[in-house]
Each structure stands twice: as C-alpha cells, then as structure tokens.
Short mmCIF file of C-alpha atoms and ligand atoms in Angstrom, two decimals:
data_model
loop_
_atom_site.label_atom_id
_atom_site.label_comp_id
_atom_site.label_asym_id
_atom_site.label_seq_id
_atom_site.Cartn_x
_atom_site.Cartn_y
_atom_site.Cartn_z
CA MET A 1 -83.18 61.11 80.41
CA ARG A 2 -83.95 61.74 76.75
CA PRO A 3 -87.44 62.75 75.55
CA PHE A 4 -89.64 59.89 74.37
CA LYS A 5 -93.16 59.31 73.11
CA TYR A 6 -95.62 57.53 75.34
CA VAL A 7 -98.54 55.39 74.16
CA ARG A 8 -100.96 53.13 76.02
CA ALA A 9 -101.77 49.78 74.43
CA ARG A 10 -105.33 48.45 74.80
CA SER A 11 -104.75 44.80 73.92
CA PRO A 12 -101.76 42.41 73.68
CA GLN A 13 -102.22 42.28 69.91
CA GLU A 14 -102.17 46.07 69.66
CA ALA A 15 -99.09 46.25 71.93
CA ALA A 16 -97.29 43.69 69.77
CA GLY A 17 -98.27 45.57 66.61
CA LEU A 18 -97.04 48.90 68.00
CA ALA A 19 -93.74 47.29 69.00
CA GLY A 20 -93.34 45.80 65.52
CA GLU A 21 -94.05 48.98 63.57
CA THR A 22 -92.48 51.63 65.86
CA PRO A 23 -88.70 52.07 65.57
CA ASN A 24 -86.81 51.86 68.87
CA ALA A 25 -89.87 51.16 71.01
CA LYS A 26 -89.91 49.47 74.43
CA PHE A 27 -92.68 48.04 76.54
CA ILE A 28 -93.05 49.46 80.00
CA ALA A 29 -94.93 47.85 82.89
CA GLY A 30 -93.32 48.11 86.35
CA GLY A 31 -90.31 49.92 84.90
CA THR A 32 -88.08 48.80 87.78
CA ASN A 33 -85.11 48.09 85.48
CA LEU A 34 -85.95 50.11 82.37
CA LEU A 35 -86.30 53.50 84.11
CA ASP A 36 -82.87 53.12 85.76
CA LEU A 37 -81.37 52.32 82.36
CA MET A 38 -83.13 55.28 80.76
CA LYS A 39 -81.86 57.69 83.42
CA LEU A 40 -78.31 56.53 82.64
CA GLN A 41 -79.06 56.70 78.90
CA ILE A 42 -78.10 53.05 78.54
CA GLU A 43 -81.58 52.58 77.08
CA THR A 44 -82.85 55.43 74.94
CA PRO A 45 -86.20 54.31 73.54
CA ALA A 46 -87.97 56.72 71.17
CA THR A 47 -91.36 55.36 72.30
CA LEU A 48 -92.58 53.68 75.45
CA ILE A 49 -95.57 51.38 75.02
CA ASP A 50 -97.38 51.20 78.36
CA VAL A 51 -98.84 47.71 78.78
CA ASN A 52 -100.17 48.16 82.32
CA GLY A 53 -103.76 48.40 81.06
CA LEU A 54 -103.75 44.96 79.47
CA SER A 55 -105.70 42.28 81.31
CA LEU A 56 -102.72 40.06 81.94
CA ASP A 57 -102.65 40.19 85.74
CA LYS A 58 -104.35 36.89 86.64
CA ILE A 59 -103.04 33.60 87.99
CA GLU A 60 -105.31 30.85 86.68
CA ALA A 61 -105.46 27.05 86.85
CA THR A 62 -104.85 25.32 83.51
CA ASP A 63 -106.78 22.33 82.15
CA ASP A 64 -103.79 20.02 82.69
CA GLY A 65 -103.52 20.83 86.40
CA GLY A 66 -100.85 23.52 86.08
CA LEU A 67 -100.90 27.28 86.50
CA ARG A 68 -100.98 30.16 84.01
CA ILE A 69 -99.31 33.31 85.32
CA GLY A 70 -100.24 36.48 83.45
CA ALA A 71 -97.35 38.60 82.22
CA LEU A 72 -98.45 41.53 84.40
CA VAL A 73 -98.81 39.62 87.66
CA ARG A 74 -96.69 41.55 90.15
CA ASN A 75 -93.82 39.60 91.70
CA ALA A 76 -95.21 40.03 95.23
CA ASP A 77 -98.66 38.77 94.20
CA LEU A 78 -97.08 35.72 92.58
CA ALA A 79 -94.83 34.92 95.53
CA TRP A 80 -97.69 35.13 98.04
CA ASP A 81 -100.35 33.35 95.96
CA MET A 82 -101.53 30.35 98.02
CA ARG A 83 -101.35 27.93 95.07
CA VAL A 84 -97.79 29.00 94.32
CA ARG A 85 -96.73 28.75 97.96
CA ARG A 86 -98.31 25.29 98.29
CA ASP A 87 -97.40 23.67 94.94
CA TYR A 88 -94.45 25.66 93.57
CA GLY A 89 -92.59 26.64 96.73
CA VAL A 90 -89.28 27.04 94.90
CA LEU A 91 -90.82 29.82 92.82
CA SER A 92 -92.25 31.67 95.80
CA ARG A 93 -88.90 31.44 97.64
CA ALA A 94 -86.88 32.56 94.63
CA ILE A 95 -89.01 35.67 94.13
CA LEU A 96 -88.82 36.59 97.81
CA ALA A 97 -85.02 36.21 97.67
CA GLY A 98 -84.84 38.94 95.03
CA ALA A 99 -84.93 42.75 95.14
CA SER A 100 -86.90 44.50 97.90
CA PRO A 101 -90.59 44.52 98.93
CA GLN A 102 -91.12 47.83 97.13
CA LEU A 103 -89.63 46.50 93.89
CA ARG A 104 -91.51 43.20 94.16
CA ASN A 105 -94.77 45.13 94.52
CA ARG A 106 -94.09 46.89 91.24
CA ALA A 107 -92.11 44.42 89.09
CA THR A 108 -94.03 42.09 86.77
CA THR A 109 -93.56 38.50 85.66
CA ALA A 110 -92.61 39.43 82.07
CA GLY A 111 -90.43 42.33 83.18
CA ASN A 112 -88.55 40.06 85.54
CA LEU A 113 -87.81 37.66 82.66
CA LEU A 114 -86.60 40.57 80.50
CA GLN A 115 -84.42 42.32 83.08
CA ARG A 116 -80.92 43.09 81.88
CA THR A 117 -77.54 42.16 83.26
CA ARG A 118 -75.99 44.10 86.15
CA CYS A 119 -72.46 43.96 84.67
CA ALA A 120 -70.80 47.17 85.91
CA TYR A 121 -69.36 47.98 82.47
CA PHE A 122 -72.80 47.71 80.88
CA TYR A 123 -74.00 50.41 83.28
CA ASP A 124 -71.09 52.77 82.57
CA PRO A 125 -71.55 54.64 79.27
CA ASN A 126 -67.89 55.72 79.40
CA GLN A 127 -66.74 52.10 79.01
CA PRO A 128 -66.85 49.88 75.93
CA CYS A 129 -69.37 47.05 76.11
CA ASN A 130 -70.41 44.69 73.31
CA LYS A 131 -73.86 44.29 74.79
CA ARG A 132 -74.53 48.05 74.94
CA LYS A 133 -72.56 48.99 71.82
CA PRO A 134 -71.91 45.95 69.57
CA GLY A 135 -68.32 45.66 68.42
CA SER A 136 -66.88 47.99 71.06
CA GLY A 137 -65.27 45.22 73.13
CA CYS A 138 -65.70 43.52 76.48
CA PRO A 139 -63.53 44.98 79.24
CA ALA A 140 -65.00 42.58 81.80
CA ILE A 141 -63.15 39.52 80.49
CA ALA A 142 -59.79 40.91 81.62
CA GLY A 143 -61.29 43.28 84.18
CA TYR A 144 -63.78 43.25 87.02
CA SER A 145 -65.65 39.96 86.61
CA ARG A 146 -66.28 38.66 90.12
CA GLN A 147 -70.05 38.70 89.61
CA LEU A 148 -70.03 37.47 86.02
CA ALA A 149 -70.46 34.18 84.15
CA ILE A 150 -68.29 31.11 84.48
CA VAL A 151 -70.22 29.11 81.90
CA GLY A 152 -72.19 29.91 78.75
CA GLY A 153 -70.30 33.12 78.00
CA SER A 154 -68.32 33.90 74.86
CA ASP A 155 -65.35 35.99 73.74
CA SER A 156 -67.87 38.78 73.21
CA CYS A 157 -69.60 38.80 76.62
CA ILE A 158 -69.57 37.03 79.99
CA ALA A 159 -72.54 38.81 81.55
CA THR A 160 -74.91 36.89 83.81
CA TYR A 161 -78.66 36.87 83.74
CA PRO A 162 -79.25 38.42 87.17
CA GLY A 163 -82.75 37.26 88.18
CA ASP A 164 -84.01 34.69 90.66
CA MET A 165 -87.57 34.03 89.45
CA ALA A 166 -86.52 32.57 86.10
CA VAL A 167 -84.06 30.16 87.77
CA ALA A 168 -86.94 28.61 89.71
CA MET A 169 -89.09 28.59 86.57
CA ARG A 170 -86.32 26.73 84.75
CA ALA A 171 -86.28 24.05 87.47
CA LEU A 172 -90.08 23.84 87.16
CA ASP A 173 -90.02 23.39 83.33
CA ALA A 174 -92.05 26.56 82.77
CA LYS A 175 -93.06 27.77 79.33
CA VAL A 176 -93.32 31.32 78.03
CA GLU A 177 -96.41 32.27 76.03
CA LEU A 178 -96.14 35.01 73.41
CA VAL A 179 -98.57 36.75 71.06
CA ASN A 180 -97.76 38.59 67.83
CA GLU A 181 -99.43 41.50 66.05
CA LYS A 182 -101.74 39.11 64.17
CA GLY A 183 -102.97 37.62 67.43
CA GLU A 184 -101.10 34.35 66.85
CA THR A 185 -99.83 32.63 69.99
CA ARG A 186 -96.60 30.66 70.32
CA THR A 187 -95.15 28.95 73.35
CA THR A 188 -91.49 28.36 74.06
CA PRO A 189 -89.85 26.42 76.91
CA ILE A 190 -88.13 28.85 79.26
CA ALA A 191 -84.93 26.89 78.51
CA GLU A 192 -85.05 28.35 75.00
CA PHE A 193 -86.31 31.82 75.88
CA HIS A 194 -83.03 33.36 77.08
CA ARG A 195 -80.13 33.26 74.59
CA LEU A 196 -76.41 32.74 75.03
CA PRO A 197 -74.31 35.74 73.91
CA GLU A 198 -72.16 34.10 71.18
CA ASN A 199 -71.32 36.97 68.78
CA THR A 200 -74.48 38.95 69.44
CA PRO A 201 -74.66 39.67 73.18
CA GLU A 202 -77.10 42.53 72.55
CA ARG A 203 -79.74 39.88 71.74
CA GLU A 204 -80.70 38.35 75.08
CA ASN A 205 -83.88 36.42 74.35
CA SER A 206 -86.03 34.94 71.61
CA LEU A 207 -88.70 37.65 71.75
CA LYS A 208 -89.23 38.79 68.14
CA ALA A 209 -90.13 42.27 66.89
CA GLY A 210 -93.92 42.43 66.93
CA GLU A 211 -94.33 40.02 69.85
CA ILE A 212 -95.24 40.43 73.49
CA ILE A 213 -95.10 38.00 76.42
CA THR A 214 -98.61 37.26 77.65
CA ALA A 215 -98.01 34.57 80.29
CA VAL A 216 -95.76 31.97 81.85
CA THR A 217 -97.26 28.50 82.31
CA LEU A 218 -96.22 25.95 84.89
CA PRO A 219 -96.88 22.21 84.47
CA ARG A 220 -98.83 20.19 87.02
CA PRO A 221 -97.08 20.33 90.43
CA ALA A 222 -94.12 17.96 90.75
CA GLY A 223 -94.42 17.74 94.53
CA GLY A 224 -91.36 16.76 96.55
CA THR A 225 -89.10 19.14 98.42
CA GLN A 226 -88.57 22.50 96.79
CA ILE A 227 -85.63 24.67 97.80
CA TYR A 228 -84.14 27.95 96.61
CA ARG A 229 -80.73 28.76 98.04
CA LYS A 230 -79.09 32.06 97.14
CA ILE A 231 -75.48 32.92 97.99
CA ARG A 232 -74.67 36.61 97.82
CA ASP A 233 -72.34 39.21 99.28
CA ARG A 234 -74.90 40.56 101.74
CA ALA A 235 -78.03 39.05 103.20
CA SER A 236 -80.61 41.05 101.24
CA TYR A 237 -81.02 43.28 98.22
CA ALA A 238 -78.10 41.79 96.32
CA PHE A 239 -77.79 39.70 93.19
CA ALA A 240 -76.71 36.08 93.43
CA LEU A 241 -73.11 34.96 93.21
CA VAL A 242 -74.61 31.50 92.92
CA SER A 243 -78.20 30.39 93.39
CA VAL A 244 -79.70 26.92 93.26
CA ALA A 245 -83.34 26.08 92.55
CA ALA A 246 -84.12 22.46 93.33
CA VAL A 247 -87.21 20.29 93.02
CA VAL A 248 -86.38 17.02 94.75
CA ALA A 249 -89.16 14.46 94.15
CA ALA A 250 -89.16 10.73 94.91
CA ASN A 251 -87.66 9.59 91.61
CA LYS A 252 -86.49 12.81 89.99
CA VAL A 253 -84.34 15.81 90.86
CA ASN A 254 -84.50 19.05 88.88
CA ILE A 255 -81.72 21.55 89.56
CA ALA A 256 -81.23 24.93 87.88
CA ILE A 257 -78.59 27.41 88.92
CA GLY A 258 -78.38 31.18 88.69
CA GLY A 259 -75.63 33.77 88.98
CA VAL A 260 -73.19 31.78 86.85
CA ALA A 261 -74.37 32.05 83.24
CA PRO A 262 -76.13 34.36 80.76
CA LYS A 263 -79.34 32.38 81.38
CA PRO A 264 -80.69 30.07 84.09
CA TRP A 265 -78.39 27.07 83.79
CA ARG A 266 -79.44 23.44 83.84
CA ASN A 267 -78.30 20.05 82.52
CA GLU A 268 -81.28 17.69 82.57
CA SER A 269 -79.40 14.67 81.25
CA ALA A 270 -76.93 14.83 84.16
CA GLU A 271 -79.66 15.01 86.81
CA ALA A 272 -80.15 11.25 86.81
CA ASP A 273 -76.62 10.92 88.26
CA ILE A 274 -77.36 12.95 91.36
CA SER A 275 -78.87 10.26 93.52
CA LYS A 276 -76.32 7.59 92.53
CA ASP A 277 -73.09 9.56 92.75
CA GLY A 278 -73.76 12.64 94.85
CA ALA A 279 -73.17 16.14 93.58
CA LYS A 280 -69.59 15.94 92.29
CA ARG A 281 -70.23 14.11 89.05
CA PHE A 282 -73.39 16.10 88.42
CA VAL A 283 -71.58 19.41 88.92
CA SER A 284 -68.78 18.28 86.56
CA ALA A 285 -71.38 17.74 83.86
CA LEU A 286 -73.29 20.91 84.73
CA LEU A 287 -70.13 23.04 84.45
CA ALA A 288 -68.45 20.95 81.75
CA ASP A 289 -67.69 23.88 79.45
CA ALA A 290 -66.95 26.41 82.18
CA ARG A 291 -64.39 29.13 81.42
CA PRO A 292 -64.07 31.10 84.66
CA THR A 293 -61.87 34.18 84.98
CA GLU A 294 -59.30 34.49 87.73
CA GLU A 295 -61.75 36.73 89.60
CA ASN A 296 -64.73 34.40 89.51
CA ARG A 297 -63.06 30.98 89.61
CA PHE A 298 -64.28 30.69 93.21
CA LYS A 299 -67.79 30.12 91.85
CA MET A 300 -66.80 26.64 90.62
CA ALA A 301 -66.41 25.38 94.17
CA LEU A 302 -69.30 27.53 95.38
CA VAL A 303 -71.68 25.85 92.93
CA GLU A 304 -70.69 22.40 94.16
CA ARG A 305 -70.98 23.32 97.84
CA THR A 306 -74.30 25.08 97.36
CA ILE A 307 -75.78 22.14 95.48
CA GLU A 308 -74.53 19.75 98.18
CA SER A 309 -76.09 21.90 100.89
CA VAL A 310 -79.39 21.92 99.00
CA LEU A 311 -79.33 18.15 98.55
CA ASN A 312 -78.77 17.90 102.30
CA GLY A 313 -81.99 19.84 102.78
CA GLN A 314 -80.63 23.28 103.58
CA GLY A 315 -82.76 26.01 102.02
CA GLY A 316 -82.33 29.72 102.40
FE1 SF4 B 1 -70.62 44.31 78.27
FE2 SF4 B 1 -71.08 41.71 78.49
FE3 SF4 B 1 -68.62 42.56 78.57
FE4 SF4 B 1 -70.25 43.15 80.60
S1 SF4 B 1 -69.56 41.13 80.05
S2 SF4 B 1 -68.79 44.52 79.54
S3 SF4 B 1 -72.21 43.32 79.51
S4 SF4 B 1 -70.00 42.73 76.82
#
C-alpha cells in the first residue's frame, strides 16, 4: 500500500469541498472495497477523506410517505430495519444476499453504490484494463468473461456492476441525493446514477468532483410481493451471475436485474407486457441489445428462467 494523507471531514459540505480541491482524493467510510483495492495498488489515492463522522447514519420517514436512508447507514442496519423489512422487503433481501455479516456490518449505503467491478483483469495490475488504465485494452472481451456483462457493455469494457442493494433500489425507483461544496443539493434517479462504459469505462457514475452522496430516498411503499432471487456459483459470499429484484403489485410489475450489465438493468416500458405475455417477450425487450461472449452466453437463458421463477413466486 502506498503512503497517503488522511483527513476527517466534519460536514458533508466540507467533505465535498475537500474532494473537489484535493487532487486524487477518495472518500472512505466502511472501506470494504477501497482498502482491498489500495492493498493491490489498483487504487492509489493521495488523500483519504474520512466521512465516518458525518451525521448521515439515520433512516427517516419522508413527508411523502417514503424513506430517506442516510449515506452512512450500515448495510446490516438497513437490511434489518423494521420499516425496510415490512415495506421494502426486496431491499432487505437483496442486502442480505450480498457479502458476509462482517462486511454488511461495516459497509455503508453510499459505499455499496460506489463499489467497483470484480472483473479479474481489473484486479490484476499485470494485465491491461481500460477501466484501470484508459486506453490499455480490454482482455476480458476475448478472455475470461463468464462473470461479465451480456448487455450494456462496449468495445472498451464489459464489466458488471457487482452489487445487490442497488438492483433492489432500481426496482423500487430510488433516488440518490448529493451535496456539493457550496451546500447545494441535487437528486438523481438511481437509473441515471450509474453510467454505461462507452469509451470511458473509468467513469462509473454521475458523481461530480466536489460532490458527496448524502442519502438514498425511496418512494412511498408499492406493496405487493417483493422478491430478490440471486443465482451464483456457490450459496453464499459470491457475486451474482444473474439476480432479479421484483416488486409485483396488483396492476404493476417492476423488475430490475443484476449480474448482467455495468449497472442495475431495467426496461420499464416492457414491464407492461409481463402479465399479458409471460416472461419471454419481456426478456426479449430487456435484453434487446445484448452482446454476450461465448463464455457468458448462458446468462441469456438464465435471465429468462430466473425471471420466470420469480414470477411464479419463488424467492431466494
Ligand atoms: Fe477492464 Fe472492463 Fe475489460 Fe474488465 S471488462 S478488463 S474491467 S476494461
């Protein structure tokens, strides 16, 4: 690990300001992904801005009947919160399907959103990787890609967003709240928070220099049946090959999928077809622009079967 400076921020505005004015700075909260990357020298920040002292660790009701989840709420606290378990069951289940109890006790809401891909080439400094070193190439496209994206990738990168929590948040129409160094707040739908790689796979989200995530907001509960089904190579402590977050209400079905794209993947306009035509037509629209590799083509069928199992009421 390379030497770095360490500073503690006292307010979100100060943290955002420090991030904007300090070259090569990173926020640290739980550190469950960042510290691994620093040990491997994949991430080499000159300064770490510790945000653990900010008062962003509350889960509060909003005026419109929803929930505001502070950026520093630990994953375990969010998953076990009674309001989340009762009204947003898909979110609780998704979080508990990820990582391990120790990691969930430490990892935060914002850190979970910002976690980086687990592409094996990204983690190997001896390999080229456009995401780690722009312009160096992407060996995954013709190489080991079993875990990687079938849709949403580009000729530059086919990495997947690896998390579970954000997939459920996408199905729940969550919004991400951010503050800049002037104290100005902006809110973005989670659908627009994570970016597709295109020609700049090193840019993974819409967080700007001089901004910090302060919260994620959920709309009023949608009710219905809420399921998170995660298919992976072993039963625990593994990233998804395919995951499905579903909110199945009386007259509306929201489905987001994980493990298949650089961001939680959803096609709202196709969701109206689910009840009329079953999953096949919906999945065709959901994966319309898919470009699987030979190694991960199996995910095409796996998505369809997993969605069908969820629509038949099988959680997991
Ligand atoms: Fe790097 Fe993305 Fe290619 Fe993986 S898929 S090697 S992260 S550029």
